[in-house]
PDB file of C-alpha atoms in Angstrom:
ATOM      1  CA  UNK A  14      -0.013   0.088   0.067  1.00 39.00           C
ATOM      2  CA  UNK A  15       1.419   3.402  -1.020  1.00 41.00           C
ATOM      3  CA  UNK A  16       1.455   5.654   1.949  1.00 52.00           C
ATOM      4  CA  UNK A  17       1.408   9.539   1.700  1.00 68.00           C
ATOM      5  CA  UNK A  18       4.766  11.107   2.590  1.00 79.00           C
ATOM      6  CA  UNK A  19       4.475  13.291   5.901  1.00 90.00           C
ATOM      7  CA  UNK A  20       4.848  16.888   5.048  1.00 96.00           C
ATOM      8  CA  UNK A  21       4.548  20.350   6.486  1.00 95.00           C
ATOM      9  CA  UNK A  22       1.094  21.639   5.861  1.00 95.00           C
ATOM     10  CA  UNK A  23       0.404  24.906   4.156  1.00 94.00           C
ATOM     11  CA  UNK A  24      -0.676  27.983   5.997  1.00 94.00           C
ATOM     12  CA  UNK A  25      -1.449  31.344   4.398  1.00 92.00           C
ATOM     13  CA  UNK A  26       0.972  33.666   6.264  1.00 93.00           C
ATOM     14  CA  UNK A  27      -0.369  36.951   5.092  1.00 90.00           C
ATOM     15  CA  UNK A  28      -3.543  36.307   7.144  1.00 89.00           C
ATOM     16  CA  UNK A  29      -1.753  35.949  10.546  1.00 91.00           C
ATOM     17  CA  UNK A  30      -2.382  39.149  12.474  1.00 85.00           C
ATOM     18  CA  UNK A  31       0.143  41.445  14.198  1.00 78.00           C
ATOM     19  CA  UNK A  32       2.679  39.967  16.538  1.00 83.00           C
ATOM     20  CA  UNK A  33       1.207  36.685  16.116  1.00 90.00           C
ATOM     21  CA  UNK A  34       2.974  36.496  12.755  1.00 93.00           C
ATOM     22  CA  UNK A  35       6.397  37.107  14.405  1.00 92.00           C
ATOM     23  CA  UNK A  36       5.660  34.581  17.068  1.00 92.00           C
ATOM     24  CA  UNK A  37       4.992  31.871  14.543  1.00 95.00           C
ATOM     25  CA  UNK A  38       8.136  32.556  12.658  1.00 95.00           C
ATOM     26  CA  UNK A  39      10.135  32.632  15.765  1.00 94.00           C
ATOM     27  CA  UNK A  40       8.671  29.499  17.234  1.00 95.00           C
ATOM     28  CA  UNK A  41       9.568  27.685  13.898  1.00 96.00           C
ATOM     29  CA  UNK A  42      13.165  29.001  14.034  1.00 96.00           C
ATOM     30  CA  UNK A  43      13.576  28.111  17.585  1.00 95.00           C
ATOM     31  CA  UNK A  44      12.581  24.484  17.146  1.00 96.00           C
ATOM     32  CA  UNK A  45      14.527  24.263  13.889  1.00 96.00           C
ATOM     33  CA  UNK A  46      17.640  25.406  15.611  1.00 96.00           C
ATOM     34  CA  UNK A  47      17.220  22.819  18.339  1.00 96.00           C
ATOM     35  CA  UNK A  48      16.842  20.076  15.834  1.00 96.00           C
ATOM     36  CA  UNK A  49      20.152  18.707  14.561  1.00 95.00           C
ATOM     37  CA  UNK A  50      18.970  17.295  11.276  1.00 94.00           C
ATOM     38  CA  UNK A  51      16.968  20.338  10.281  1.00 96.00           C
ATOM     39  CA  UNK A  52      19.696  22.692  11.317  1.00 94.00           C
ATOM     40  CA  UNK A  53      22.188  20.896   8.923  1.00 95.00           C
ATOM     41  CA  UNK A  54      19.941  19.819   6.206  1.00 95.00           C
ATOM     42  CA  UNK A  55      18.186  23.337   5.783  1.00 96.00           C
ATOM     43  CA  UNK A  56      21.137  25.392   6.952  1.00 96.00           C
ATOM     44  CA  UNK A  57      20.740  28.207   4.213  1.00 97.00           C
ATOM     45  CA  UNK A  58      17.004  28.397   4.457  1.00 96.00           C
ATOM     46  CA  UNK A  59      17.209  28.360   8.179  1.00 96.00           C
ATOM     47  CA  UNK A  60      19.637  31.185   8.157  1.00 97.00           C
ATOM     48  CA  UNK A  61      17.568  33.247   5.885  1.00 97.00           C
ATOM     49  CA  UNK A  62      14.437  32.604   7.975  1.00 96.00           C
ATOM     50  CA  UNK A  63      16.299  33.644  11.070  1.00 96.00           C
ATOM     51  CA  UNK A  64      17.433  36.988   9.465  1.00 96.00           C
ATOM     52  CA  UNK A  65      13.873  37.853   8.428  1.00 95.00           C
ATOM     53  CA  UNK A  66      12.672  37.031  11.799  1.00 94.00           C
ATOM     54  CA  UNK A  67      15.161  39.342  13.279  1.00 94.00           C
ATOM     55  CA  UNK A  68      14.167  42.199  11.038  1.00 92.00           C
ATOM     56  CA  UNK A  69      10.449  41.737  11.890  1.00 91.00           C
ATOM     57  CA  UNK A  70      11.263  41.798  15.519  1.00 90.00           C
ATOM     58  CA  UNK A  71      13.222  45.071  14.905  1.00 86.00           C
ATOM     59  CA  UNK A  72      10.320  46.622  12.837  1.00 83.00           C
ATOM     60  CA  UNK A  73       7.744  45.579  15.565  1.00 81.00           C
ATOM     61  CA  UNK A  74       9.939  47.105  18.257  1.00 77.00           C
ATOM     62  CA  UNK A  75       9.892  50.470  16.269  1.00 69.00           C
ATOM     63  CA  UNK A  76       6.105  50.232  15.783  1.00 66.00           C
ATOM     64  CA  UNK A  77       5.806  50.078  19.688  1.00 62.00           C
ATOM     65  CA  UNK A  78       8.436  52.776  20.487  1.00 58.00           C
ATOM     66  CA  UNK A  79       9.375  55.340  18.155  1.00 57.00           C
ATOM     67  CA  UNK A  80      13.054  56.398  18.086  1.00 53.00           C
ATOM     68  CA  UNK A  81      11.580  59.930  19.119  1.00 62.00           C
ATOM     69  CA  UNK A  82       9.856  58.719  22.187  1.00 70.00           C
ATOM     70  CA  UNK A  83      12.743  59.346  24.475  1.00 71.00           C
ATOM     71  CA  UNK A  84      12.949  62.902  23.281  1.00 76.00           C
ATOM     72  CA  UNK A  85       9.251  63.401  23.859  1.00 80.00           C
ATOM     73  CA  UNK A  86       9.411  61.853  27.392  1.00 82.00           C
ATOM     74  CA  UNK A  87      12.367  64.140  28.423  1.00 86.00           C
ATOM     75  CA  UNK A  88      10.489  67.247  27.110  1.00 87.00           C
ATOM     76  CA  UNK A  89       7.472  66.366  28.846  1.00 88.00           C
ATOM     77  CA  UNK A  90       9.447  65.994  32.073  1.00 91.00           C
ATOM     78  CA  UNK A  91      10.952  69.424  31.543  1.00 92.00           C
ATOM     79  CA  UNK A  92       7.579  70.958  30.797  1.00 91.00           C
ATOM     80  CA  UNK A  93       5.969  69.604  33.878  1.00 93.00           C
ATOM     81  CA  UNK A  94       8.927  70.976  35.917  1.00 94.00           C
ATOM     82  CA  UNK A  95       8.519  74.313  34.448  1.00 95.00           C
ATOM     83  CA  UNK A  96       4.850  74.610  34.765  1.00 95.00           C
ATOM     84  CA  UNK A  97       4.925  73.557  38.425  1.00 95.00           C
ATOM     85  CA  UNK A  98       7.480  76.078  39.030  1.00 96.00           C
ATOM     86  CA  UNK A  99       5.339  78.868  37.450  1.00 95.00           C
ATOM     87  CA  UNK A 100       2.383  77.766  39.480  1.00 95.00           C
ATOM     88  CA  UNK A 101       4.290  77.842  42.705  1.00 96.00           C
ATOM     89  CA  UNK A 102       5.884  81.147  42.088  1.00 96.00           C
ATOM     90  CA  UNK A 103       2.613  82.640  41.287  1.00 96.00           C
ATOM     91  CA  UNK A 104       1.074  81.169  44.464  1.00 96.00           C
ATOM     92  CA  UNK A 105       3.869  82.454  46.698  1.00 96.00           C
ATOM     93  CA  UNK A 106       3.632  85.989  45.499  1.00 96.00           C
ATOM     94  CA  UNK A 107      -0.016  86.274  46.646  1.00 96.00           C
ATOM     95  CA  UNK A 108       1.509  87.160  50.046  1.00 95.00           C
ATOM     96  CA  UNK A 109       4.015  89.721  48.782  1.00 95.00           C
ATOM     97  CA  UNK A 110       3.884  92.704  50.977  1.00 95.00           C
ATOM     98  CA  UNK A 111       3.957  94.977  47.858  1.00 95.00           C
ATOM     99  CA  UNK A 112       0.256  94.843  46.580  1.00 96.00           C
ATOM    100  CA  UNK A 113       1.072  95.281  42.879  1.00 96.00           C
ATOM    101  CA  UNK A 114       3.027  92.125  42.936  1.00 96.00           C
ATOM    102  CA  UNK A 115       0.379  90.387  45.157  1.00 97.00           C
ATOM    103  CA  UNK A 116      -2.424  91.379  42.801  1.00 97.00           C
ATOM    104  CA  UNK A 117      -0.519  90.248  39.583  1.00 96.00           C
ATOM    105  CA  UNK A 118       0.037  86.951  41.417  1.00 96.00           C
ATOM    106  CA  UNK A 119      -3.650  86.394  42.301  1.00 96.00           C
ATOM    107  CA  UNK A 120      -4.762  87.026  38.657  1.00 96.00           C
ATOM    108  CA  UNK A 121      -2.269  84.442  37.453  1.00 96.00           C
ATOM    109  CA  UNK A 122      -3.205  81.925  40.053  1.00 96.00           C
ATOM    110  CA  UNK A 123      -6.718  82.404  38.808  1.00 96.00           C
ATOM    111  CA  UNK A 124      -5.782  82.059  35.239  1.00 95.00           C
ATOM    112  CA  UNK A 125      -3.980  78.795  36.062  1.00 94.00           C
ATOM    113  CA  UNK A 126      -7.008  77.547  38.053  1.00 93.00           C
ATOM    114  CA  UNK A 127      -9.198  78.375  34.920  1.00 92.00           C
ATOM    115  CA  UNK A 128      -7.216  76.251  32.648  1.00 90.00           C
ATOM    116  CA  UNK A 129      -6.947  73.392  35.158  1.00 91.00           C
ATOM    117  CA  UNK A 130      -3.821  71.837  33.654  1.00 90.00           C
ATOM    118  CA  UNK A 131      -2.632  68.818  35.161  1.00 87.00           C
ATOM    119  CA  UNK A 132       0.645  67.634  34.191  1.00 80.00           C
ATOM    120  CA  UNK A 133      -0.758  63.957  34.666  1.00 80.00           C
ATOM    121  CA  UNK A 134      -3.282  64.412  32.077  1.00 81.00           C
ATOM    122  CA  UNK A 135      -3.042  63.083  28.446  1.00 80.00           C
ATOM    123  CA  UNK A 136      -0.049  64.556  26.787  1.00 77.00           C
ATOM    124  CA  UNK A 137      -1.659  65.850  23.575  1.00 77.00           C
ATOM    125  CA  UNK A 138      -4.482  67.331  25.544  1.00 82.00           C
ATOM    126  CA  UNK A 139      -2.018  69.182  27.961  1.00 86.00           C
ATOM    127  CA  UNK A 140      -0.232  70.399  24.982  1.00 84.00           C
ATOM    128  CA  UNK A 141      -3.341  71.856  23.542  1.00 84.00           C
ATOM    129  CA  UNK A 142      -4.376  73.697  26.663  1.00 89.00           C
ATOM    130  CA  UNK A 143      -0.809  74.987  27.342  1.00 90.00           C
ATOM    131  CA  UNK A 144      -0.869  76.667  23.857  1.00 90.00           C
ATOM    132  CA  UNK A 145      -3.833  78.718  24.745  1.00 92.00           C
ATOM    133  CA  UNK A 146      -2.525  79.414  28.403  1.00 94.00           C
ATOM    134  CA  UNK A 147       0.747  80.614  26.904  1.00 94.00           C
ATOM    135  CA  UNK A 148      -1.184  82.878  24.457  1.00 94.00           C
ATOM    136  CA  UNK A 149      -2.935  84.521  27.661  1.00 94.00           C
ATOM    137  CA  UNK A 150       0.298  84.794  29.433  1.00 96.00           C
ATOM    138  CA  UNK A 151       1.829  86.713  26.453  1.00 94.00           C
ATOM    139  CA  UNK A 152      -1.341  88.614  25.753  1.00 94.00           C
ATOM    140  CA  UNK A 153      -3.820  89.823  28.200  1.00 93.00           C
ATOM    141  CA  UNK A 154      -1.749  88.841  31.203  1.00 95.00           C
ATOM    142  CA  UNK A 155       1.681  90.069  29.979  1.00 96.00           C
ATOM    143  CA  UNK A 156       1.719  93.049  32.510  1.00 97.00           C
ATOM    144  CA  UNK A 157       1.281  90.514  35.207  1.00 96.00           C
ATOM    145  CA  UNK A 158       4.160  88.232  33.947  1.00 96.00           C
ATOM    146  CA  UNK A 159       6.323  91.300  33.772  1.00 96.00           C
ATOM    147  CA  UNK A 160       5.524  92.428  37.231  1.00 96.00           C
ATOM    148  CA  UNK A 161       6.533  89.156  38.711  1.00 96.00           C
ATOM    149  CA  UNK A 162       9.585  88.930  36.200  1.00 96.00           C
ATOM    150  CA  UNK A 163       8.355  85.562  35.049  1.00 96.00           C
ATOM    151  CA  UNK A 164       9.146  86.271  31.355  1.00 95.00           C
ATOM    152  CA  UNK A 165      12.208  83.926  31.046  1.00 96.00           C
ATOM    153  CA  UNK A 166      10.224  81.150  32.804  1.00 96.00           C
ATOM    154  CA  UNK A 167       7.238  81.530  30.533  1.00 96.00           C
ATOM    155  CA  UNK A 168       9.589  81.734  27.401  1.00 96.00           C
ATOM    156  CA  UNK A 169      11.073  78.430  28.466  1.00 96.00           C
ATOM    157  CA  UNK A 170       7.702  76.782  29.010  1.00 95.00           C
ATOM    158  CA  UNK A 171       6.489  78.080  25.528  1.00 94.00           C
ATOM    159  CA  UNK A 172       9.894  76.596  23.841  1.00 93.00           C
ATOM    160  CA  UNK A 173       9.404  73.136  25.393  1.00 93.00           C
ATOM    161  CA  UNK A 174       5.711  73.108  24.534  1.00 89.00           C
ATOM    162  CA  UNK A 175       6.588  73.863  21.034  1.00 89.00           C
ATOM    163  CA  UNK A 176       9.062  71.182  20.910  1.00 86.00           C
ATOM    164  CA  UNK A 177       6.627  68.626  22.220  1.00 84.00           C
ATOM    165  CA  UNK A 178       4.206  69.660  19.288  1.00 82.00           C
ATOM    166  CA  UNK A 179       6.641  69.282  16.542  1.00 80.00           C
ATOM    167  CA  UNK A 180       8.277  66.263  17.861  1.00 79.00           C
ATOM    168  CA  UNK A 181       5.131  64.592  18.277  1.00 74.00           C
ATOM    169  CA  UNK A 182       4.012  65.398  14.737  1.00 66.00           C
ATOM    170  CA  UNK A 183       7.340  64.025  13.444  1.00 64.00           C
ATOM    171  CA  UNK A 184       6.813  60.839  15.319  1.00 61.00           C
ATOM    172  CA  UNK A 185       3.197  60.406  13.820  1.00 55.00           C
ATOM    173  CA  UNK A 186       4.735  60.869  10.382  1.00 54.00           C
ATOM    174  CA  UNK A 187       7.537  58.583  11.069  1.00 55.00           C
ATOM    175  CA  UNK A 188       5.264  55.836  12.313  1.00 57.00           C
ATOM    176  CA  UNK A 189       2.829  56.094   9.682  1.00 54.00           C
ATOM    177  CA  UNK A 190       5.450  56.018   6.898  1.00 56.00           C
ATOM    178  CA  UNK A 191       8.755  54.520   7.656  1.00 63.00           C
ATOM    179  CA  UNK A 192       7.745  52.112  10.599  1.00 67.00           C
ATOM    180  CA  UNK A 193       4.701  50.871   8.758  1.00 72.00           C
ATOM    181  CA  UNK A 194       6.421  50.348   5.654  1.00 78.00           C
ATOM    182  CA  UNK A 195       9.287  48.484   7.195  1.00 81.00           C
ATOM    183  CA  UNK A 196       7.039  46.162   9.032  1.00 84.00           C
ATOM    184  CA  UNK A 197       5.170  45.276   5.939  1.00 87.00           C
ATOM    185  CA  UNK A 198       8.481  44.727   3.887  1.00 90.00           C
ATOM    186  CA  UNK A 199       9.821  42.576   6.960  1.00 92.00           C
ATOM    187  CA  UNK A 200       6.712  40.317   6.914  1.00 93.00           C
ATOM    188  CA  UNK A 201       6.699  39.748   3.262  1.00 94.00           C
ATOM    189  CA  UNK A 202      10.223  38.687   3.297  1.00 95.00           C
ATOM    190  CA  UNK A 203       9.607  36.491   6.324  1.00 96.00           C
ATOM    191  CA  UNK A 204       6.767  34.910   4.350  1.00 96.00           C
ATOM    192  CA  UNK A 205       8.968  34.098   1.512  1.00 96.00           C
ATOM    193  CA  UNK A 206      11.916  32.697   3.662  1.00 97.00           C
ATOM    194  CA  UNK A 207       9.440  30.611   5.204  1.00 97.00           C
ATOM    195  CA  UNK A 208       7.994  29.273   2.230  1.00 96.00           C
ATOM    196  CA  UNK A 209      11.532  28.272   0.874  1.00 97.00           C
ATOM    197  CA  UNK A 210      12.330  26.648   4.197  1.00 97.00           C
ATOM    198  CA  UNK A 211       9.132  24.586   4.176  1.00 97.00           C
ATOM    199  CA  UNK A 212       9.992  23.532   0.624  1.00 96.00           C
ATOM    200  CA  UNK A 213      13.369  22.371   1.684  1.00 96.00           C
ATOM    201  CA  UNK A 214      12.362  20.423   4.765  1.00 96.00           C
ATOM    202  CA  UNK A 215       9.465  18.754   2.842  1.00 95.00           C
ATOM    203  CA  UNK A 216      12.163  17.814   0.131  1.00 96.00           C
ATOM    204  CA  UNK A 217      14.421  16.529   2.941  1.00 95.00           C
ATOM    205  CA  UNK A 218      11.668  14.392   4.098  1.00 94.00           C
ATOM    206  CA  UNK A 219      11.196  12.864   0.645  1.00 93.00           C
ATOM    207  CA  UNK A 220      14.770  12.146  -0.405  1.00 93.00           C
ATOM    208  CA  UNK A 221      16.142  11.474   3.178  1.00 89.00           C
ATOM    209  CA  UNK A 222      15.123   9.162   6.215  1.00 89.00           C
ATOM    210  CA  UNK A 223      11.381  10.463   6.829  1.00 89.00           C
ATOM    211  CA  UNK A 224      11.824   9.415  10.422  1.00 92.00           C
ATOM    212  CA  UNK A 225      14.786  11.947  10.999  1.00 93.00           C
ATOM    213  CA  UNK A 226      12.321  14.822  10.247  1.00 94.00           C
ATOM    214  CA  UNK A 227       9.107  13.570  11.557  1.00 95.00           C
ATOM    215  CA  UNK A 228       9.124  15.133  14.817  1.00 95.00           C
ATOM    216  CA  UNK A 229       9.825  18.343  13.550  1.00 96.00           C
ATOM    217  CA  UNK A 230       7.240  18.212  10.856  1.00 96.00           C
ATOM    218  CA  UNK A 231       4.780  17.186  13.523  1.00 96.00           C
ATOM    219  CA  UNK A 232       5.606  20.270  15.694  1.00 96.00           C
ATOM    220  CA  UNK A 233       5.054  22.699  12.782  1.00 97.00           C
ATOM    221  CA  UNK A 234       1.763  20.986  11.627  1.00 96.00           C
ATOM    222  CA  UNK A 235       0.790  21.440  15.329  1.00 96.00           C
ATOM    223  CA  UNK A 236       1.382  25.146  15.090  1.00 94.00           C
ATOM    224  CA  UNK A 237      -0.251  25.466  11.836  1.00 95.00           C
ATOM    225  CA  UNK A 238      -3.505  23.747  12.987  1.00 94.00           C
ATOM    226  CA  UNK A 239      -3.468  26.022  16.029  1.00 93.00           C
ATOM    227  CA  UNK A 240      -2.899  29.248  14.134  1.00 91.00           C
ATOM    228  CA  UNK A 241      -5.519  28.042  11.601  1.00 91.00           C
ATOM    229  CA  UNK A 242      -8.144  27.526  14.333  1.00 90.00           C
ATOM    230  CA  UNK A 243      -7.275  30.132  16.798  1.00 88.00           C
ATOM    231  CA  UNK A 244      -5.488  33.006  15.404  1.00 89.00           C
ATOM    232  CA  UNK A 245      -6.200  33.543  11.670  1.00 87.00           C
ATOM    233  CA  UNK A 246      -9.500  35.428  11.468  1.00 81.00           C
ATOM    234  CA  UNK A 247     -12.304  33.609   9.512  1.00 78.00           C
ATOM    235  CA  UNK A 248     -12.703  34.584   5.887  1.00 71.00           C
ATOM    236  CA  UNK A 249     -15.871  36.551   4.886  1.00 62.00           C
ATOM    237  CA  UNK A 250     -18.466  34.550   3.107  1.00 57.00           C
ATOM    238  CA  UNK A 251     -18.150  36.689  -0.144  1.00 53.00           C
ATOM    239  CA  UNK A 252     -14.301  36.915   0.101  1.00 47.00           C
ATOM    240  CA  UNK A 253     -12.740  35.801  -3.048  1.00 47.00           C
ATOM    241  CA  UNK A 254     -10.549  32.525  -2.867  1.00 48.00           C
ATOM    242  CA  UNK A 255      -7.071  33.068  -1.804  1.00 44.00           C
ATOM    243  CA  UNK A 256      -4.310  32.422  -4.146  1.00 45.00           C
ATOM    244  CA  UNK A 257      -2.444  29.029  -3.813  1.00 44.00           C
ATOM    245  CA  UNK A 258       0.224  29.012  -0.992  1.00 48.00           C
ATOM    246  CA  UNK A 259       3.534  28.257  -2.165  1.00 46.00           C
ATOM    247  CA  UNK A 260       4.332  26.203   0.945  1.00 47.00           C
ATOM    248  CA  UNK A 261       1.775  23.619   0.115  1.00 44.00           C
ATOM    249  CA  UNK A 262       3.140  20.188  -0.663  1.00 45.00           C
ATOM    250  CA  UNK A 263       2.536  18.694  -4.176  1.00 45.00           C
ATOM    251  CA  UNK A 264      -0.591  16.813  -4.069  1.00 40.00           C
ATOM    252  CA  UNK A 265       0.900  13.821  -5.587  1.00 40.00           C
ATOM    253  CA  UNK A 266       3.800  13.617  -3.197  1.00 39.00           C
ATOM    254  CA  UNK A 267       4.176   9.960  -2.235  1.00 38.00           C
ATOM    255  CA  UNK A 268       6.659   7.210  -1.260  1.00 33.00           C
TER     256      UNK A 268
END
């Protein structure tokens, strides 16, 4: 009786969502690296797959944390320090023995209360409120700022707030263009490398001793079954049939 050769089953990689795609490739790489027969027999294909796995990992990291995030975090911390200093000075001046200074301080404290800016609030919301507050400090409250000699402090606060606005905008542009594009490219390269790797392993199982590759093939097929069942979103009823997956084993592969 002719028995069908055990092969790695196909999976449509493009349908695996988000980080699950990287996890699948990473799991296959780790298991392959721990299998002496696969590591030697599919050496070149495994190295290529490992390289695409590392690139996808790097692209995912960028999508989670922009290179500008550290700059934004430091600027936000600086803004908080400056704002708290402004608020504390204004409060302290309310008891100043010279009425002109005390009155100016009371007006500034009331202005700050009206805006109700909290350094712990959502960053973009704080930036927007800060823009309007700074406009008032430079406009209708400019005399009070001058009376308390707070000009340099207000200028520094405006500078760091503008830095946050521009840096946040640049990070958004970066993420929407470079990061997303890099991740998409990394996934496609990983898909191609995985297909080549699967073809090589399936060929090894045909021309070599099938039992040498059975355990690895069983592991990958278990992962494939899990991803098909639990991870890949179901296709819509009216969705067009997917193109044939290049990792599919030939239908007539027999021993």
